[in-house]
Short mmCIF file of C-alpha atoms and ligand atoms in Angstrom, two decimals:
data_model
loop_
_atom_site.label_atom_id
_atom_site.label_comp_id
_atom_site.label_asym_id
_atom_site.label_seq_id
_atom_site.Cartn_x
_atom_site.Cartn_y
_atom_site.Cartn_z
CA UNK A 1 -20.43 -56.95 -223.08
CA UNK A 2 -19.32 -53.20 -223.68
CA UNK A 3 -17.84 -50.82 -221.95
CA UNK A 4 -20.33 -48.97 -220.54
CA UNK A 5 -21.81 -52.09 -219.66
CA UNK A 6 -18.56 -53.75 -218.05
CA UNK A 7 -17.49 -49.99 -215.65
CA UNK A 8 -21.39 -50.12 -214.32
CA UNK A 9 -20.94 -53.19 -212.71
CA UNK A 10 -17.42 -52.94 -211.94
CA UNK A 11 -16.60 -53.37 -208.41
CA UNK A 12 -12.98 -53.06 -207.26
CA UNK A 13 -13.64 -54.23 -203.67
CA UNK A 14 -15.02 -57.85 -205.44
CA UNK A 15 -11.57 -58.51 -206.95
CA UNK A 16 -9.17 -61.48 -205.48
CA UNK A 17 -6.67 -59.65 -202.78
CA UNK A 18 -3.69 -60.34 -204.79
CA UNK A 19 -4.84 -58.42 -208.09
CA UNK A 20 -6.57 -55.52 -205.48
CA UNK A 21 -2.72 -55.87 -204.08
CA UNK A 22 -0.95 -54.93 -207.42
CA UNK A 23 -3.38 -52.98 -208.87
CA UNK A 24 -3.11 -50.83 -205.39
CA UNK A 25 0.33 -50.55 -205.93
CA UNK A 26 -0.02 -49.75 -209.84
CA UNK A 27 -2.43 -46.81 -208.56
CA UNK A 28 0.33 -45.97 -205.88
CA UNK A 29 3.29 -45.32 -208.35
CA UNK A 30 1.28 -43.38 -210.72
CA UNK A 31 0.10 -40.84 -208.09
CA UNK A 32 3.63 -40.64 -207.11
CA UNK A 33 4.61 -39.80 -210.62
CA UNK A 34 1.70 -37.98 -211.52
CA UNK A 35 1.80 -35.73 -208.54
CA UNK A 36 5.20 -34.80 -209.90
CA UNK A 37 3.90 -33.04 -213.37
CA UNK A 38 2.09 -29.49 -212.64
CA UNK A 39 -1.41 -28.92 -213.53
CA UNK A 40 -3.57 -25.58 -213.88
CA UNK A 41 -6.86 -25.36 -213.33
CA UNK A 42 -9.47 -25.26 -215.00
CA UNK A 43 -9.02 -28.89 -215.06
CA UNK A 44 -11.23 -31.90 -216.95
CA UNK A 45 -10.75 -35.38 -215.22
CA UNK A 46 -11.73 -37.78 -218.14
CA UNK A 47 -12.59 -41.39 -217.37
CA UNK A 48 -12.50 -40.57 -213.34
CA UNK A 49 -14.07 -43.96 -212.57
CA UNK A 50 -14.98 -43.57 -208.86
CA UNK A 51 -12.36 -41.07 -208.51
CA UNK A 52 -8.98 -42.93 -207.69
CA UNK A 53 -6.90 -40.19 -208.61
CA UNK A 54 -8.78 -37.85 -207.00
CA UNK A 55 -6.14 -36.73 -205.04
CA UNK A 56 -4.17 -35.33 -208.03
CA UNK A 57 -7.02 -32.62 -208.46
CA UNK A 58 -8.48 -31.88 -205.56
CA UNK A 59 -7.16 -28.66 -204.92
CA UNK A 60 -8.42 -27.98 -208.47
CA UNK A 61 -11.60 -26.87 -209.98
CA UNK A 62 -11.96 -30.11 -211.80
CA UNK A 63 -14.83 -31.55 -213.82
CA UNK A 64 -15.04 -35.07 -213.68
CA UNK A 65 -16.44 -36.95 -216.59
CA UNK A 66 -17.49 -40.78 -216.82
CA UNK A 67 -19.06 -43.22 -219.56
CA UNK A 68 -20.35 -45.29 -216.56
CA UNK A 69 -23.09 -43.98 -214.27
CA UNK A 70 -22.34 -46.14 -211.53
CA UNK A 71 -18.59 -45.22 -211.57
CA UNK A 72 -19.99 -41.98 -210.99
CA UNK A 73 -22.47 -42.73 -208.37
CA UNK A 74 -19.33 -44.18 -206.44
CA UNK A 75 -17.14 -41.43 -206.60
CA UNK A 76 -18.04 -39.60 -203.53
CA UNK A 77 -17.86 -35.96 -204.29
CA UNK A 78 -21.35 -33.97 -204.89
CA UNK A 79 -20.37 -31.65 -207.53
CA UNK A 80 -19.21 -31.41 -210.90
CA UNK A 81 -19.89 -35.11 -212.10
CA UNK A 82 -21.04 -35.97 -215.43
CA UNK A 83 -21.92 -38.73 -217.44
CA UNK A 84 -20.37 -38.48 -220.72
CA UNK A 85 -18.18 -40.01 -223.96
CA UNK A 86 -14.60 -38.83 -224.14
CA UNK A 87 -14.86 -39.48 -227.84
CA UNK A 88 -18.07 -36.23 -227.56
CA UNK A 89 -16.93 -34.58 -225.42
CA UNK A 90 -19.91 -31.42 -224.17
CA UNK A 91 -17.97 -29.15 -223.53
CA UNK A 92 -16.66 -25.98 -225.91
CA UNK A 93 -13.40 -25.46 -227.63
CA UNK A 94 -10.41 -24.53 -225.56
CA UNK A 95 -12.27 -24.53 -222.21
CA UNK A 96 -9.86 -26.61 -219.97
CA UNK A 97 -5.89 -25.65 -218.78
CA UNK A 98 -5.37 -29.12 -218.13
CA UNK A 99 -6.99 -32.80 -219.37
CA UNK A 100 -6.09 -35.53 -217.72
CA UNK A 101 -7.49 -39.21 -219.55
CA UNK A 102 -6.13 -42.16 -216.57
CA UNK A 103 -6.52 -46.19 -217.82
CA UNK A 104 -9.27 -44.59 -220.40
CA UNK A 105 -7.86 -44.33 -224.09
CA UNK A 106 -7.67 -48.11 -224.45
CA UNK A 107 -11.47 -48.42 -224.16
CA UNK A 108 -11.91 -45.82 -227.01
CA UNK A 109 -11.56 -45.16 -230.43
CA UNK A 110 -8.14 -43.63 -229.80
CA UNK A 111 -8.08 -41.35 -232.67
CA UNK A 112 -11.56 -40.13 -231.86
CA UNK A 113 -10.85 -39.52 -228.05
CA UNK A 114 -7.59 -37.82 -228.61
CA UNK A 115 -8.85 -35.17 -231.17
CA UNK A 116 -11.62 -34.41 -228.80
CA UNK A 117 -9.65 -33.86 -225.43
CA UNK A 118 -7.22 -31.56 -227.38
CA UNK A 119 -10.55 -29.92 -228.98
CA UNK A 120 -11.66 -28.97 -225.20
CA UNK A 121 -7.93 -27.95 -223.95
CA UNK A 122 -6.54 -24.15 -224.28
CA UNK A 123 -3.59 -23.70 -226.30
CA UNK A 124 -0.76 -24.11 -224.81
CA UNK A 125 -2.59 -26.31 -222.34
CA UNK A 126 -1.15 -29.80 -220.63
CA UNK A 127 -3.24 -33.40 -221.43
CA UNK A 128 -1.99 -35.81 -219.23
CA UNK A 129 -2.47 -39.31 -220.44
CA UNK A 130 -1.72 -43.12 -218.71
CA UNK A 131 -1.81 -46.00 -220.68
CA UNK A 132 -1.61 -49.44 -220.82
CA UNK A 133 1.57 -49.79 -222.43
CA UNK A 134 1.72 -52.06 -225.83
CA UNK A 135 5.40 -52.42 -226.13
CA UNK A 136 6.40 -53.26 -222.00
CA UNK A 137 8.63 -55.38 -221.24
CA UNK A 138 6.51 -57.99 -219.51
CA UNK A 139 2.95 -58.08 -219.96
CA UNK A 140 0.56 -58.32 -217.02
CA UNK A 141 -2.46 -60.35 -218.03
CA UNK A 142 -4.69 -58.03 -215.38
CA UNK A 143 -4.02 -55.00 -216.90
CA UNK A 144 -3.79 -56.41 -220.63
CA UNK A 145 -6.58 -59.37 -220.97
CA UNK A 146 -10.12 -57.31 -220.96
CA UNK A 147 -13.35 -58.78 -221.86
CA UNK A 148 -14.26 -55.69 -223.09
CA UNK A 149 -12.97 -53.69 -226.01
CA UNK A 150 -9.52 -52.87 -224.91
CA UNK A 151 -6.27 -51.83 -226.71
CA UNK A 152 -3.35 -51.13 -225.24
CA UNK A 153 -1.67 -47.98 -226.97
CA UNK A 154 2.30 -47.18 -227.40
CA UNK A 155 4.23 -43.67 -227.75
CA UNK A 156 3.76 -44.29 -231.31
CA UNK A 157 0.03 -44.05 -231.08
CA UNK A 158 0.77 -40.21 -230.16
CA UNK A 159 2.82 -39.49 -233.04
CA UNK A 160 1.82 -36.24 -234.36
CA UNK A 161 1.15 -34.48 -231.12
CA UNK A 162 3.90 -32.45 -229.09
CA UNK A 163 4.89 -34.74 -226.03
CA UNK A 164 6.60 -32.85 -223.45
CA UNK A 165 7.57 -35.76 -220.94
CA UNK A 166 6.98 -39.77 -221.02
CA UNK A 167 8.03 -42.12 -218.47
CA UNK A 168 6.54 -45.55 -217.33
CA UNK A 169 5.94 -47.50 -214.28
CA UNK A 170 5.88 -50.97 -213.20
CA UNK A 171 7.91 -53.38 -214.32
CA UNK A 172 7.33 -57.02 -212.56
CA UNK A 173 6.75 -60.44 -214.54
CA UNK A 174 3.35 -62.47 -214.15
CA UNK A 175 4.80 -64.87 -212.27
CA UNK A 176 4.80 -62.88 -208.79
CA UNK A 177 1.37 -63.61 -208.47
CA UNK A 178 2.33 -67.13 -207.49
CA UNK A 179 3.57 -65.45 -204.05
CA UNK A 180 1.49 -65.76 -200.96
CA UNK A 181 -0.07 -62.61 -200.32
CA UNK A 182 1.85 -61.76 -197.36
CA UNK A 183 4.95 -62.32 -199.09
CA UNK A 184 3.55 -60.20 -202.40
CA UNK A 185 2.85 -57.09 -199.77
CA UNK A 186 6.43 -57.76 -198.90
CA UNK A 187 7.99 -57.85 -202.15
CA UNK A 188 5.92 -54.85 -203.76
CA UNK A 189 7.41 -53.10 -200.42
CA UNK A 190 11.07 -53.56 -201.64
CA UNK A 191 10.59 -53.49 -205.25
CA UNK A 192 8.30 -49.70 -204.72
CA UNK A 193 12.39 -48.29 -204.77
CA UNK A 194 13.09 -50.34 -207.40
CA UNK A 195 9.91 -49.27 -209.96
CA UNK A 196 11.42 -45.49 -209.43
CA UNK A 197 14.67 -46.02 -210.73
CA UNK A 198 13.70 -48.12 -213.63
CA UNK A 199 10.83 -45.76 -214.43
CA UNK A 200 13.87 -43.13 -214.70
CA UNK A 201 15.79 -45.55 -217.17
CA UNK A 202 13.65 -47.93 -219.31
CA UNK A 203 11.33 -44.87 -220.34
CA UNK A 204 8.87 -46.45 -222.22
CA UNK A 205 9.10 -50.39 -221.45
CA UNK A 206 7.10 -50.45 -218.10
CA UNK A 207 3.37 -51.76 -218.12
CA UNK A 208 1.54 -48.17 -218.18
CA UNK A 209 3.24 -44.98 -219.55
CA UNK A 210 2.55 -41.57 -218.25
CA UNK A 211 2.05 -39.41 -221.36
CA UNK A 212 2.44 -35.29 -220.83
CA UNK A 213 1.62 -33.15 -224.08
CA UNK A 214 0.60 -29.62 -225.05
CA UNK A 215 -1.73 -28.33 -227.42
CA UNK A 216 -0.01 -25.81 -229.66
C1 SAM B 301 -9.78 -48.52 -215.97
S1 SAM B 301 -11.04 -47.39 -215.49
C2 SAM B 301 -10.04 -46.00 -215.01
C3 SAM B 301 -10.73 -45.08 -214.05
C4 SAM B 301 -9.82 -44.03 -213.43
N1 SAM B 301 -9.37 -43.07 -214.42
C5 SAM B 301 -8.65 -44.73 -212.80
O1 SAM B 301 -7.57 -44.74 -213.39
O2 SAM B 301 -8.84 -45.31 -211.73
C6 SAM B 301 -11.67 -46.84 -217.04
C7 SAM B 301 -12.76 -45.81 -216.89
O3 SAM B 301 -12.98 -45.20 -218.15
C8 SAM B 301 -14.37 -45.08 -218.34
N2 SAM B 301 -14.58 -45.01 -219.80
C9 SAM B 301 -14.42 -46.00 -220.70
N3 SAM B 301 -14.70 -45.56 -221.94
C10 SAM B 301 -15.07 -44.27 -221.80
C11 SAM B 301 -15.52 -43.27 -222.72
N4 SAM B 301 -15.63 -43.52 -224.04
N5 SAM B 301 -15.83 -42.04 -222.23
C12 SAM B 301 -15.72 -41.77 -220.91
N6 SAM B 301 -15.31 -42.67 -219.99
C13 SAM B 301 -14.98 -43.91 -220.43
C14 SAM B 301 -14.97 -46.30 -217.68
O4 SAM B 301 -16.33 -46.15 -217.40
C15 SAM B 301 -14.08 -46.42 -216.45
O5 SAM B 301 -14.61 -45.70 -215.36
#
């Protein structure tokens, strides 16, 4: 299957409650963290899916970009939406103050997808990046084990380009899946304090890092 393929038929709401449960509170942390780095619009939302980080650019004149159609057809906004590939980007040189690329790069050609949303941002403009993070600590198998094409990336992967901040989030072993829902909702209460601090101290060893760069 590919990835265009997979994100068209890609339903969060058909997922078991314990992985909608974690990835919930994956989504939680990073708009905490996320909400914490400034943006400037014009601003290019690449890879919005059906907008869960909307939030983080509302107040913005954002254009939101998607591979997947139906992603798009989910994401209840009525303007600015359009289908396209983050590796071809249609959009001319230097025209955004701030790219953000959430849960995307792993899908692409890295390389490819990178030159392209720095191609499209002003100079001295901010890309925001999250990724699934190849060198974590523990290794979640929902956020790691795709069917699709899917490679997790590491701070290495952006040698070369000026990173102004990094930090990651979420730091839990596999096995806390074997809790009871109830008891999961309970435990991802107490541990939310937790995920801060260690985001704060093991930079770069939680499951997705937060990635903020400028283009020189
Ligand atoms: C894991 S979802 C993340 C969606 C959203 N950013 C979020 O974090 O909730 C990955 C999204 O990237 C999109 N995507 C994958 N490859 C892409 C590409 N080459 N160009 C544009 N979008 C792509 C998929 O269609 C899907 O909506």
């Amino acid at each position: 299957m590919d990835v265009e393929e997979f994100y068209n038929s890609y339903e969060l709401e058909k997922l078991p409650n314990y992985i909608k449960e974690i990835i919930n509170f994956v989504d939680l942390r990073l708009k905490e963290e996320l909400n914490l780095i400034k943006i400037k619009p014009l601003v290019l939302d690449a890879g919005c899916g059906f907008g869960t980080f909307y939030e983080i650019t509302k107040n913005y004149e954002t254009i939101y970009i998607d591979l997947s159609l139906e992603q798009l057809k989910r994401f209840e906004i009525d303007k600015n939406k359009v289908c396209a590939n983050v590796e071809e980007l249609p959009f001319k040189d230097e025209k955004f103050n701030t790219v953000l690329c959430i849960n995307v790069l792993e899908h692409t050609n890295h390389k490819k997808a990178l030159e392209e949303l720095f191609r499209v941002l002003k100079k001295g403009g901010k890309l925001i990046v999250v990724v699934v993070n190849k060198d974590s600590l523990f290794k979640e198998p929902i956020f790691y084990d795709f069917k699709i094409k899917h490679n997790p990336l590491s701070l290495r992967d952006f040698k070369g380009y000026k990173i102004l901040s990094y930090k990651s989030i979420y730091f839990l072993p596999s096995f806390i899946k074997i809790l009871p829902l109830p008891i999961l909702k309970r435990f991802l209460n107490i541990y939310h304090k937790i995920d801060k601090i260690l985001s704060n101290i093991l930079k770069d060893k939680g499951q997705f890092l937060i990635i903020e760069m400028v283009k020189d």
